Every structure is written in C-alpha cells, then in structure tokens.
Amino acid sequence: MEKQVYQQTKDELLKSFDTNEKLGLSEQEVLIRTEKYGKNKLAEAKKRSLFLRFIDQLKDFMVLILIGASLLSFLMAILEKKPEEMFEGGLIIAIVLINALLGIMQESKAEKALESIKAMSSPHAKVIRGGKDLIIDVADLVIGDIVVLEAGDYMPADVRIIQSVNLKADESALTGEAVPVEKSALPLEDLNIPLGDRVNLGFMGTVVTYGRGLAVVTSVGMDTEIGKIAAMLNETESDTTPLQKNIAQLGKFLAIIALAITAVIFAITIIEAYAFSNAPVTFEVWKDALLTSVALAVAAIPEGLPAIITIVLALGMQNLVKQRAIMRTLPAVETLGSTTIICSDKTGTLTQNVMTVQELYLNKNTQKVSNLKMTPQIERLVSYGVLCNDTKIREENDSFVKIGDPTEIAFVDLAITLKENPITINASYDRIHELPFDSERKLMTTVHKFKDGIYAVIKGAPDVLFKRTKFIDDNGSLIPNDAHTIKEFETANNNMADKALRVLAIAYKKVDNVKDVSKLSYADLETDVTLLGLVGMIDPARPEAKDAIVQCKKAGITTIMITGDHKNTAVAIATELGILGKDDIAITGHELDLLSDDEFAQRLAHIRVYARVSPENKVRIVKAWRATGLVVAMTGDGVNDAPSIKQADIGIAMGITGTEVAKGAADMVLTDDNFATIVNAVSEGRAIFSNIKKSIHFLLSCNIGEIVTIFLGTTLGILLFGETVTTLTAAQILWVNLVTDSLMAIGLGLEPKEPDIMDYAPRDSKKSIFSDGLGFKIAWQGLMIGLLTFAAYYIGYTLHFDEAIAASQGHLAASEQAQTYAQTLTFMVLAISQLIHAFNARSETHSPFKLKMNKFLIMAFFISLVLQLVTVAIPFTRNIFGIQVPTLLEWGLIVALSVTPLIVVEITKIFNKVSKKKKTNL
Ligand code: ATP
C-alpha cells in the first residue's frame, strides 16, 4: 500500500512530489501544475447575477406599487386610445428602471473598489522556486512548492514539514486545540493517525507561532483540510458599518413618516375631490392622486442612502491606499476618523528602524565605535554578534547585501566597519542549534562548534541577561557575578539608553558533555551565562513623526508609545518626539503587572510610555483605554501582537515588517510602517466621515423639500386656491429625484479634505450624526426649499391664471393652463434649488466658494442641470412631462428662488462665525 505523506521519509516525499528542497519547482513546472490543480483558493460563494440584482433594486414595496399603477395607467390609456396619457405611465416606468440601473452601477463600483483593496491585502507566502527565495500570493502556490515557514506566517496550504527549527503551530482554528503544537520533520510510522497528531503536517489557515522551517505543499485550495470543512467561503457576507445600520434604521423611520404624509396627501386629495370639487370624480382623479403620492413616497424615502455610504467609504478606502494605508474593513474606515488614542510601537514606526552601533561596553570601558581600537576581546564581541544573527548576507560587486532585522544588521555592519568579513565568520563556526528570538523572552541563542568546544552565544535585552549571569568575562578571565560588577554593567546600560540608544547584551555559555545538542532548551542554554559586553545602537526618530504628534495634539488625539525596548531608551525618544510631557509618566511592563486594574485605570491618562512590554501588556493597555469609551488604535507586527490588534477599535499592522498573522488580524495595514501615515489616515478618515455627513445633509434636506412642496400643494392649496393642487406630477417628482439625488450625493462624497479637519477634537463615535446641529440644519433647509418651491407654484399659477382670464378663457381652462405653467416653475425650482443647495452641504461652517474646488461635484452639477433643462428645451420632452417654456421673467424668478437657499445659508454661516469669534474672545 502507498504510504501517506506523513509516513514518508523526506527523500520519498520529495520524490513523490517531484520537487527539490534547494531549488524548488521551476516556473514552467509551476504553470503546468497550476493548470492541473487550479489556484490555491477556497471556493467563494457565487455572485448574484446582474438580472437578480436588477430585480433586487425593484423589489421595494413602494416601487412595486408605482410600477403597478403606471402599468395600469398605461393600459388604460391604450384602451381609451389616449396616446398623450400613455406617456406618463411609460415615463414613470422608464425613470424607475433607469434608477434601478444606476443603483446597480453604484453597487458594482463600490464592490470593485472593495475587491481591488481586498486583493491588495491578500496573504503572501515565501517559496523557493528555481533556486530563488520569492514572496508570492498564497493563491499562486502549487503542489510540490517548497515553502519557507517563519513565526507569524499562516500555513499557506496543506504542507508536509521537511525541516523544523523549533517550529510550532497554533491549530486551534482547525482542531480546537489551544496549545501550539510542536512540529517535526520526521516521518510518522502509524497509519490512521488523527489530524491533530500528524505533527509533521501543517494545515492551511493555521498559524506558525514559533521557530522556522521548510515544507512541501501537499494539497491546495478545496483539497486542503480546511477546504473540506468549509465547502464554501461566503465572502459576500455584508460588511455593514454602524452608521449604515443607523441610517438603515433611520431610513425605516423616515419611510414611515413619508408614507404617513403620503397617505394624508392621498386622503386629502380624494376627500377634497368628493366633497368640494364641482367636477365629477373620475378614475383619473384616483389614479393621479395615487401616482403622485406613491411617486412622492418613492422619491422621499432615502432607500439609496446606505449604498451611497458604501460608495463614499469604498472610494475613501481607495484614496487611503494612495496615502499608504490599506483599510481592510468598511466599518474601520468609518471609525478611523474618531480615533482618540493612538498606541504606537516605537521601533520602525516612530523611529526609522535603521540601527547603527555607536558604543560598546566591555572590560569596564565604554568606547565609541568612531574611534575604536581593535582588541581580541572586541573582535570576539563583534563575531558573537554576527554568529547569533539571522541576517542573510551576500557579497555583490565588492559590497555586502544584507537582508534581515535591522537590530541584527547593525551587528553585521559593525563587523564590516571594523574590517571583519561577516560571511567568513559565519562559515568558520557552524550553527548546530538555535533558540530563535521572541519578544516575550527578549533573547536569542545560537550554538556553535568553536575550537575548544561547543558554545552557546546569547544576545538580548541587558536587563534580562543580567538576571541570568553567573560570570563576567573581564579581558578573558571569568569573574563571578557580584552586585558591584553587575551594577557597573547596569550603569553603562542606563547611560547608553539615556542617549536614546537601544542596548543589547552579549553573553555565552560553554555546553560540554551533551549527547544531543539539538534537545537543549532555554533552561539549559539561557541560564548561568557569562556576560561579555554591551552594544548600543541608535535608531533615529522619524523626522515626520514629530510633526504628526504635534498635529495629533491639536486634533485632540493622544499618542502613546509602546515598546519592547528599555525604559530609558523609550523615554529619551519619547521626549525628543514630544510624546512625553512634564506631567506624563513612563512605566515598564513589569511595573504595569504590579498594578491592579483600579490602580491602572487611575493612572491610565498620565502614562504615555510603556517600555519592555509583553504582548499581554498590550492587550491590557488597549482594554483599559477602550473601557473609557474612547476609540483606540493600536499598532503591532509580531505573531503575538494579533490579540491586541484585534482588541483595538483600529488594529494596525506594519506592511513591511509585519507578520502575515498581524496583517490578517488588522483593520489597517501601513505600507510604509510610518506613524505619520497613521495620523494622515485618521485625518482622511475624518474627511470621509464628514463627506458622508455632507451627502446625508444634502439628500435628507432635499427629500424634506420634496415632501413639503407636495404637502403644501394639498393643504395650503385649499386655502389659496379653494382646492388641493398637484404641485408636481408623479413623473416630475421622480425625474427630480433621479437627476438631483445620487450623482450630487456622490459628488459631495468626494469633497476634498476641509483645511481645518484636524483642528477639532475627535467626533464622539457614540453620538448620533444628527446631534451637533446637523438634524436641525437638515430640517430648516429642507423646509426652506419646500417653501420656495411652493412659492414658485403660487406665483406661476397666479400670473398665468390672471393672464388667461384676461384673455377671456373660461375658469376651468384658465386654471388648467395656469397649473401647467405653475408646475413647470415648481419642477424647475425644485430641481435647480436642490442642485444649488448641494453647495451649501459642502461645509457646515465654510463658504463653498472658499473651499478647494471639487471637480466631481461641479461635473455632477452641470450634468444634472443639463438633464433638467433638456426637459424644457425639447418639445417632445416638454410634451411628455406636461410642461411649458417659461417666459424670461419666469426664468428670472426660477433663478432667484433657486439661489435663495444658498444666500440664506451663506448668511447663517457668516453669522455663526462672527458669534463664535465673539464667544472665544470673551
Ligand atoms: P517595538 O517595535 O514595539 O518598539 P521593539 O522592536 O523595540 O518594540 P522587540 O523587538 O520586542 O521590541 O525587542 C525587545 C528587546 O529585545 C529589545 O530592546 C532588545 O533588547 C531585544 N532584541 C530585539 N531584537 C533582538 C534580536 N534580534 N536578538 C536578540 N535580542 C533582541
């Protein structure tokens, strides 16, 4: 019987998968295998077809009634052979269909934007192909690929491990087992071993938590264990944001109000027709009343608002990518702007992550690298730093190419500066065992064969190593560790740290008489060590971080530094950057552990620097801040940072240095690892949110305007004209809704950032967006638009009625003619005043003329205006909309009434500014 992959030896495995450990597969072979086995992707749920999505747009109850009523009127017109009336029904149906089409276009635009961003943050895997180390999309992996695994990676497919250096994986996603499993490269003998015990296999989607290794891909995509369980990955799951949920709820509430008003309008019209009208009540009256009121309901219910929010968020997301921040979820984009606390890592985010060794301490002497005299002891320190080091070094054109962690590269650079060849050092002393660095232990150990035996070389945080020191190497002779000598080391460490240097200690331990070195653990190697010396390296602050912190202060955002580094180093950098003020404090992770939750909560607001933190400390810090109700952003990069990243409102992962797991847990990935980018993203987040508010402001006030216009016609009409009047026909209402709504709302969603967006304290994410006066503004501005539009009707009617009577027409004919003109004016004023009103919504405080130009809004304005004017310019459309060409005087009137909201709102803005100035001067 053929052996299972976990039973095979390495050679059998490589042979059966026809691959090579050192070279991997060739590109050609990869193509063949991709063709054969498909992409390494879990199947996604099928997208809804275009037709179904179209139907979705139409299935709204009100839209159905509207279509039904229009069809009815269309059929009636055919039966009665009244072609001019056929138009109305046809027109309504056409507008409804165009609206549905627009809806789909918007939806797919938002979807495309989201998909392209999702693709950007898709996970990557490290493979060896054609003898080269490559980083590729996980989806491009094929069976037989050799993958390199490191702590913080996701298992990119189902794999068989062929090399394991302390490799451990968290398989809880698959097996429920919370404790990481140690992974081995050895074959297993038994057949039918349960999944969780197949320790030489790795399963797609589980997490490498520790160590490193090599593995062969054995199955991909739906053939993997996770693929078998999750037959379908339902990625279309909706990603609704809190605001969208609120707005959807508000929409329902507004729908009820709109429906109630519509019902009232309908009822009044019918009652009035029966009770007061002299003319007989025909089917026509019923049909017109129904069409108008249902059209009003369709126009006034802001059913498109959640979709518009999605579009604005998705477009904002695209813009953020250009600013080097990839947002992974829509809700996070929405929350981003209300960020109040930014907890940032120091190394690489606030600093440049370019380390240069500046000082050494050994033999009781601190020396500057710039004028160092080489001694055998220094040579030893330097070569230990190169040996206990994972930097990949190549020689190319007489210089060294180094890939690795900047802290480690600093040791290699030191060797090069001192004219030592790091490649030769590494080649001279084979590494036979290692305990990789992790931020919990803050140590790294490698074991080598030296001339006089086997030695472990240990480097790491000095304070940690001091506690494990048994001897101190003083010029080659070993002095037993005593309080005095270690004190000298501590002072040297503090002195370097005070100069903002990151300090690492180097120690060693002889390990003789050991049968199997590879079994040696921390307890064997990292205790009772001999301390050799200290190395201090500078990692300069990012110049742009300082400005960003000033900006944060102005914007009411608190910056907190969290670092694995020494407290003094952290304090020095935090002071330089302006994070740590006079009354602020810095504490270590250990000091934090000693605080009770209450004590911590009391001090929380004053602690600006946390040093020597563990990943658990980070989670506690995020939780404590979140308990205050503020919106917290937290950065991270390592595999252990995933819990704190998840815990934060905005979890941020480093795009360059971050592990796949940190990126997978994050809401935002920084493609440049830069603190300034976070602050910039927050300001963009504020702009996105304020743009959503602008769209809502515009849409809701316009809807109110539409309702008021029709409502006044029905109610005030009785007082003014002795009967209810139809200020707008159903087709006119729907048309206004079509040309003014979405395009302008999206235009507003693309407003450039207002200049003072970071001059205010963050928005309280729990408060309704309608507080702070927006609700009131929407109400009165909507009312104003409605009143002005009704005024247009009144004036138009009066002018033409008197004119018609003077031309000795009968009362009924005069009234009919006057109504057509009045409706024309209403139709024009409602549409144009709304288009102009969009400019009011550009800013709640600034004049639209003083803001940066928004070419999208201007384009939307002209497109919409032209569409509106076309209706009156062409005889055919005039006919189907039932309107007339206004006179010059009436055009003047239309313009005057339409610009009035702009003038009035401008005046209130000036007034508010003056009164605010007065208040601040008091
Ligand atoms: P942050 O990015 O959160 O500011 P950090 O990068 O300073 O943190 P860690 O990488 O966890 O934090 O490092 C913590 C400490 O561990 C360092 O101050 C240093 O003393 C030690 N250290 C860092 N890198 C290594 C390494 N490669 N080998 C040994 N020790 C290391």
XYZ file of N, CA and C in Angstrom, residues 505-688:
552
model
N 22.854 43.060 25.142
C 23.984 42.443 25.831
C 24.369 41.184 25.072
N 25.661 40.836 25.153
C 26.119 39.590 24.532
C 26.766 38.718 25.607
N 26.355 37.458 25.615
C 26.877 36.533 26.610
C 27.140 35.188 25.949
N 27.778 34.296 26.662
C 27.997 32.957 26.106
C 27.952 31.913 27.214
N 27.898 30.666 26.812
C 27.903 29.571 27.783
C 28.514 28.339 27.115
N 29.444 27.718 27.821
C 30.068 26.506 27.267
C 29.135 25.326 27.538
N 28.879 24.530 26.518
C 27.989 23.390 26.751
C 28.698 22.087 26.387
N 29.428 21.586 27.331
C 30.149 20.344 27.065
C 29.352 19.153 27.573
N 29.845 18.002 27.207
C 29.269 16.742 27.696
C 27.774 16.622 27.449
N 27.371 17.052 26.295
C 25.944 16.911 25.980
C 25.811 15.947 24.811
N 24.908 14.977 24.961
C 24.770 13.975 23.909
C 24.098 14.568 22.676
N 22.915 15.161 22.891
C 22.168 15.693 21.745
C 21.920 17.188 21.940
N 22.783 17.962 21.266
C 22.713 19.422 21.420
C 21.339 19.951 21.007
N 20.762 19.304 19.992
C 19.508 19.834 19.455
C 18.347 19.768 20.457
N 18.566 19.042 21.556
C 17.486 18.945 22.555
C 17.601 20.037 23.622
N 18.701 20.820 23.577
C 18.918 21.805 24.645
C 17.872 22.919 24.596
N 17.371 23.287 25.789
C 16.280 24.270 25.834
C 16.761 25.570 26.487
N 15.792 26.475 26.673
C 16.127 27.760 27.311
C 16.784 27.534 28.660
N 16.214 26.594 29.430
C 16.695 26.343 30.788
C 18.159 25.896 30.757
N 18.541 25.182 29.686
C 19.929 24.717 29.604
C 20.864 25.822 29.117
N 20.387 26.575 28.143
C 21.299 27.490 27.446
C 21.255 28.935 27.938
N 20.124 29.360 28.446
C 20.000 30.783 28.768
C 20.034 31.043 30.275
N 20.658 30.164 31.003
C 20.853 30.389 32.448
C 22.343 30.271 32.747
N 22.761 30.892 33.844
C 24.167 30.837 34.295
C 25.140 31.178 33.169
N 24.861 32.238 32.484
C 25.687 32.593 31.319
C 26.873 33.457 31.745
N 27.798 33.620 30.828
C 28.936 34.517 31.073
C 28.728 35.771 30.229
N 28.704 36.902 30.911
C 28.409 38.162 30.228
C 29.682 38.714 29.603
N 29.574 39.104 28.332
C 30.779 39.599 27.650
C 30.756 41.126 27.513
N 29.682 41.676 27.042
C 29.669 43.125 26.858
C 28.327 43.641 26.389
N 28.280 44.981 26.179
C 27.037 45.620 25.728
C 27.287 46.333 24.406
N 26.243 46.398 23.617
C 26.345 47.080 22.326
C 25.206 48.097 22.265
N 25.522 49.366 22.033
C 24.471 50.404 21.993
C 24.297 50.909 20.580
N 23.076 50.863 20.069
C 22.849 51.306 18.678
C 21.786 52.392 18.613
N 21.973 53.302 17.694
C 20.998 54.399 17.558
C 19.996 54.045 16.462
N 18.757 54.387 16.737
C 17.703 54.240 15.731
C 17.002 55.596 15.712
N 17.390 56.481 14.807
C 16.896 57.860 14.883
C 15.376 57.955 14.733
N 14.804 58.945 15.420
C 13.363 59.196 15.298
C 13.062 59.608 13.867
N 11.864 59.265 13.395
C 11.465 59.726 12.058
C 11.162 61.216 12.156
N 11.771 62.022 11.303
C 11.517 63.464 11.409
C 10.025 63.808 11.259
N 9.323 63.086 10.370
C 7.915 63.412 10.125
C 7.021 63.026 11.298
N 7.536 62.121 12.167
C 6.718 61.683 13.305
C 6.498 62.840 14.272
N 7.510 63.682 14.416
C 7.414 64.811 15.345
C 6.255 65.736 14.935
N 6.207 66.069 13.658
C 5.121 66.940 13.169
C 3.771 66.264 13.356
N 3.750 64.959 13.086
C 2.485 64.226 13.196
C 1.987 64.258 14.642
N 2.910 64.199 15.594
C 2.497 64.214 17.006
C 1.949 65.594 17.383
N 2.569 66.628 16.857
C 2.052 67.988 17.098
C 0.631 68.080 16.540
N 0.468 67.536 15.347
C -0.853 67.557 14.696
C -1.887 66.812 15.552
N -1.467 65.679 16.090
C -2.360 64.879 16.943
C -2.816 65.700 18.135
N -1.874 66.389 18.772
C -2.224 67.183 19.960
C -3.294 68.197 19.608
N -3.099 68.854 18.479
C -4.044 69.876 18.037
C -5.425 69.259 17.786
N -5.396 68.000 17.313
C -6.647 67.332 16.939
C -7.261 66.554 18.103
N -6.733 66.775 19.307
C -7.292 66.102 20.477
C -7.017 64.611 20.509
N -5.945 64.201 19.839
C -5.596 62.766 19.819
C -4.359 62.558 20.690
N -4.418 61.561 21.559
C -3.286 61.284 22.437
C -2.416 60.193 21.826
N -1.102 60.447 21.795
C -0.183 59.445 21.267
C 0.507 58.734 22.427
N 0.529 57.428 22.344
C 1.157 56.638 23.395
C 2.189 55.724 22.773
N 3.393 55.707 23.383
C 4.451 54.862 22.822
C 4.499 53.535 23.579
N 4.495 52.462 22.830
C 4.589 51.141 23.448
C 5.782 50.441 22.820
N 6.693 49.952 23.639
C 7.891 49.376 23.050
C 8.442 48.226 23.874
N 9.121 47.350 23.176
C 9.811 46.256 23.859
C 11.155 46.732 24.395
N 11.528 47.942 24.014
C 12.853 48.448 24.363
C 12.932 48.881 25.832
N 14.152 49.233 26.245
C 14.432 49.678 27.607
C 13.713 50.993 27.891
N 13.334 51.175 29.184
C 12.565 52.368 29.558
C 13.323 53.661 29.224
N 14.629 53.677 29.560
C 15.372 54.920 29.337
C 15.460 55.270 27.853
N 15.664 54.240 27.034
C 15.723 54.474 25.581
C 14.385 55.041 25.122
N 13.315 54.413 25.597
C 11.975 54.834 25.198
C 11.704 56.263 25.654
N 12.093 56.572 26.907
C 11.846 57.919 27.442
C 12.619 58.952 26.617
N 13.880 58.631 26.291
C 14.686 59.592 25.531
C 14.034 59.890 24.185
N 13.595 58.841 23.482
C 12.982 59.057 22.159
C 11.623 59.751 22.313
N 10.855 59.337 23.330
C 9.517 59.918 23.511
C 9.629 61.407 23.845
N 10.647 61.769 24.601
C 10.823 63.185 24.937
C 11.212 63.954 23.675
N 12.127 63.364 22.912
C 12.560 64.033 21.673
C 11.366 64.265 20.742
N 10.459 63.286 20.708
C 9.326 63.386 19.781
C 8.174 64.221 20.322
N 8.244 64.557 21.612
C 7.160 65.355 22.190
C 5.989 64.515 22.677
N 6.203 63.211 22.825
C 5.120 62.352 23.330
C 5.029 62.479 24.842
N 6.195 62.576 25.473
C 6.246 62.591 26.936
C 6.394 64.033 27.413
N 5.360 64.549 28.062
C 5.422 65.910 28.589
C 5.870 65.901 30.042
N 5.813 67.088 30.656
C 6.311 67.221 32.037
C 5.516 66.365 33.021
N 4.201 66.376 32.854
C 3.374 65.664 33.835
C 3.092 64.215 33.457
N 3.682 63.770 32.372
C 3.389 62.405 31.929
C 4.389 61.421 32.525
N 3.979 60.164 32.547
C 4.901 59.174 33.100
C 5.157 58.019 32.127
N 6.277 57.343 32.413
C 6.644 56.157 31.637
C 6.719 54.997 32.612
N 6.161 53.861 32.233
C 6.300 52.694 33.110
C 6.744 51.480 32.297
N 7.220 50.474 32.992
C 7.623 49.250 32.283
C 6.484 48.237 32.373
N 6.570 47.234 31.543
C 5.576 46.161 31.561
C 5.518 45.508 32.930
N 6.691 45.384 33.577
C 6.737 44.760 34.894
C 5.980 45.619 35.905
N 6.227 46.940 35.841
C 5.501 47.846 36.763
C 3.999 47.772 36.505
N 3.653 47.619 35.257
C 2.229 47.511 34.911
C 1.631 46.236 35.511
N 2.400 45.149 35.461
C 1.911 43.888 36.032
C 1.592 44.034 37.517
N 2.324 44.925 38.189
C 2.112 45.081 39.628
C 0.884 45.928 39.959
N 0.352 46.625 38.978
C -0.817 47.492 39.234
C -2.111 46.684 39.158
N -3.020 46.976 40.099
C -4.341 46.353 39.998
C -5.108 47.078 38.891
N -6.221 46.521 38.470
C -6.990 47.164 37.394
C -7.427 48.571 37.781
N -7.824 48.724 39.070
C -8.266 50.050 39.524
C -7.120 51.048 39.510
N -5.976 50.589 40.038
C -4.813 51.493 40.075
C -4.415 51.895 38.663
N -4.471 50.913 37.784
C -4.093 51.184 36.396
C -5.064 52.203 35.776
N -6.350 51.987 36.029
C -7.357 52.890 35.458
C -7.134 54.321 35.942
N -6.721 54.455 37.210
C -6.492 55.804 37.746
C -5.321 56.500 37.066
N -4.278 55.719 36.778
C -3.067 56.325 36.214
C -3.075 56.405 34.694
N -3.995 55.681 34.104
C -4.008 55.490 32.656
C -3.748 56.775 31.860
N -4.476 57.837 32.232
C -4.428 59.059 31.428
C -3.048 59.697 31.423
N -2.230 59.384 32.456
C -0.925 60.047 32.542
C 0.200 59.234 31.934
N -0.063 57.953 31.695
C 1.033 57.109 31.194
C 1.127 57.265 29.677
N 2.251 57.773 29.237
C 2.418 57.985 27.794
C 3.442 57.043 27.188
N 4.245 56.395 28.036
C 5.242 55.476 27.507
C 5.191 54.162 28.286
N 5.105 53.069 27.560
C 5.193 51.742 28.170
C 6.426 51.077 27.576
N 7.366 50.676 28.445
C 8.592 50.055 27.939
C 8.649 48.602 28.361
N 9.495 47.845 27.670
C 9.678 46.423 27.973
C 8.342 45.703 28.127
N 7.440 45.984 27.219
C 6.115 45.380 27.347
C 6.090 43.984 26.735
N 5.178 43.185 27.240
C 4.929 41.884 26.636
C 3.643 42.025 25.815
N 3.378 41.088 24.925
C 2.132 41.161 24.153
C 0.894 41.202 25.053
N 0.956 40.533 26.228
C -0.212 40.566 27.144
C -0.423 41.972 27.673
N 0.703 42.667 27.958
C 0.587 44.043 28.429
C -0.171 44.887 27.417
N 0.136 44.630 26.142
C -0.500 45.434 25.082
C -2.011 45.249 25.119
N -2.443 43.996 25.304
C -3.881 43.729 25.347
C -4.505 44.477 26.520
N -3.792 44.479 27.659
C -4.342 45.139 28.847
C -4.462 46.657 28.610
N -3.465 47.209 27.948
C -3.493 48.659 27.688
C -4.687 49.000 26.790
N -4.858 48.229 25.725
C -5.988 48.503 24.812
C -7.312 48.377 25.565
N -7.430 47.311 26.353
C -8.693 47.094 27.057
C -8.988 48.256 27.994
N -7.939 48.694 28.733
C -8.143 49.768 29.702
C -8.604 51.041 28.990
N -7.990 51.353 27.869
C -8.394 52.564 27.150
C -9.798 52.420 26.575
N -10.074 51.225 26.064
C -11.406 51.036 25.466
C -12.496 51.155 26.525
N -12.132 50.742 27.768
C -13.127 50.826 28.840
C -13.512 52.281 29.117
N -12.654 53.220 28.735
C -13.006 54.633 28.944
C -13.981 55.107 27.860
N -14.229 54.269 26.895
C -15.198 54.620 25.846
C -14.556 55.333 24.665
N -13.236 55.511 24.720
C -12.586 56.206 23.607
C -12.223 55.219 22.500
N -12.028 55.769 21.308
C -11.690 54.921 20.168
C -10.164 54.762 20.111
N -9.711 53.513 20.180
C -8.280 53.247 20.325
C -7.698 52.573 19.082
N -6.586 53.129 18.621
C -5.848 52.473 17.535
C -4.583 51.881 18.139
N -4.205 50.699 17.684
C -3.010 50.043 18.245
C -2.213 49.397 17.134
N -0.905 49.628 17.132
C -0.080 49.027 16.088
C 0.565 47.730 16.574
N 1.002 46.923 15.651
C 1.702 45.696 16.019
C 2.303 45.059 14.797
N 3.243 44.154 15.020
C 3.831 43.470 13.879
C 4.024 41.971 14.094
N 4.267 41.576 15.334
C 4.614 40.178 15.581
C 3.407 39.264 15.669
N 3.701 37.951 15.716
C 2.622 36.971 15.804
C 1.839 37.153 17.110
N 2.556 37.563 18.180
C 1.870 37.728 19.463
C 1.084 39.023 19.569
N 1.247 39.883 18.578
C 0.513 41.161 18.611
C -0.921 41.006 18.125
N -1.217 39.869 17.488
C -2.556 39.707 16.899
C -3.676 39.958 17.921
N -3.591 39.451 19.177
C -4.695 39.703 20.113
C -4.919 41.198 20.388
N -3.841 41.963 20.572
C -4.056 43.386 20.867
C -4.538 44.133 19.629
N -4.073 43.699 18.463
C -4.538 44.332 17.216
C -6.040 44.082 17.058
N -6.447 42.846 17.378
C -7.871 42.501 17.243
C -8.709 43.270 18.253
N -8.151 43.418 19.438
C -8.869 44.056 20.538
C -9.140 45.550 20.264
N -8.210 46.191 19.550
C -8.327 47.631 19.328
C -9.474 47.957 18.367
N -9.979 49.192 18.474
C -11.012 49.608 17.511
C -10.413 49.650 16.117
N -9.196 50.189 16.046
C -8.485 50.200 14.772
C -7.170 49.458 15.003
N -7.116 48.210 14.599
C -5.877 47.435 14.732
C -5.011 47.730 13.515
N -3.759 48.090 13.770
C -2.891 48.492 12.655
C -1.693 47.549 12.569
N -1.436 47.005 11.378
C -0.264 46.135 11.215
C 0.735 46.804 10.288
N 1.992 46.468 10.496
C 3.042 47.026 9.659
C 3.123 46.244 8.347
N 3.087 46.944 7.238
C 3.110 46.263 5.944
C 4.476 45.703 5.608
N 5.541 46.393 6.046
C 6.885 45.947 5.665
C 7.404 44.908 6.670
N 7.386 45.262 7.947
C 7.987 44.350 8.924
C 6.960 43.417 9.565
N 5.686 43.652 9.292
C 4.648 42.879 9.978
C 4.550 41.438 9.497
N 4.150 40.554 10.398
C 3.929 39.158 10.013
C 2.570 39.035 9.330
N 2.394 37.921 8.628
C 1.114 37.684 7.943
C -0.037 37.663 8.947
N 0.242 37.095 10.134
C -0.814 36.981 11.141
C -1.240 38.361 11.640
N -0.260 39.225 11.879
C -0.592 40.583 12.333
C -1.419 41.279 11.257
N -1.013 41.094 10.000
C -1.764 41.742 8.911
C -3.171 41.169 8.817
N -3.261 39.845 9.035
C -4.571 39.192 8.960
C -5.513 39.680 10.044
N -4.944 40.074 11.193
C -5.794 40.499 12.314
C -6.157 41.976 12.218
N -5.431 42.707 11.364
C -5.544 44.170 11.398
C -6.722 44.719 10.601
N -7.115 45.952 10.978
C -8.106 46.683 10.191
C -7.398 47.544 9.159
N -6.140 47.881 9.487
C -5.409 48.771 8.586
C -3.976 48.256 8.472
N -3.454 48.239 7.255
C -2.061 47.829 7.068
C -1.308 49.037 6.510
N -0.221 49.413 7.194
C 0.554 50.567 6.735
C 1.601 50.082 5.753
N 1.563 50.593 4.512
C 2.537 50.058 3.560
C 3.914 50.676 3.768
N 3.997 51.718 4.599
C 5.326 52.288 4.853
C 5.713 52.227 6.328
N 4.934 51.536 7.148
C 5.227 51.348 8.586
C 5.376 52.664 9.351
N 4.861 53.760 8.815
C 5.197 55.075 9.360
C 4.090 55.650 10.242
N 4.468 56.179 11.398
C 3.486 56.778 12.300
C 2.730 57.922 11.616
N 3.475 58.725 10.853
C 2.831 59.874 10.195
C 1.697 59.405 9.286
N 1.846 58.214 8.732
C 0.789 57.676 7.870
C -0.479 57.395 8.674
N -0.313 56.956 9.922
C -1.499 56.696 10.750
C -2.259 58.002 10.944
N -1.507 59.045 11.283
C -2.157 60.330 11.565
C -2.827 60.864 10.302
N -2.126 60.701 9.190
C -2.707 61.128 7.923
C -3.986 60.347 7.623
N -3.932 59.045 7.904
C -5.114 58.204 7.661
C -6.271 58.656 8.552
N -5.968 59.027 9.794
C -7.036 59.489 10.686
C -7.672 60.759 10.104
N -6.820 61.646 9.585
C -7.399 62.872 9.031
C -8.228 62.547 7.790
N -7.756 61.568 6.991
C -8.568 61.137 5.837
C -9.880 60.529 6.326
N -9.788 59.742 7.403
C -10.979 59.118 7.984
C -11.987 60.181 8.402
N -11.466 61.261 8.999
C -12.367 62.352 9.384
C -13.029 62.954 8.151
N -12.219 63.112 7.102
C -12.752 63.709 5.876
C -13.825 62.796 5.266
N -13.564 61.482 5.281
C -14.532 60.545 4.699
C -15.850 60.647 5.466
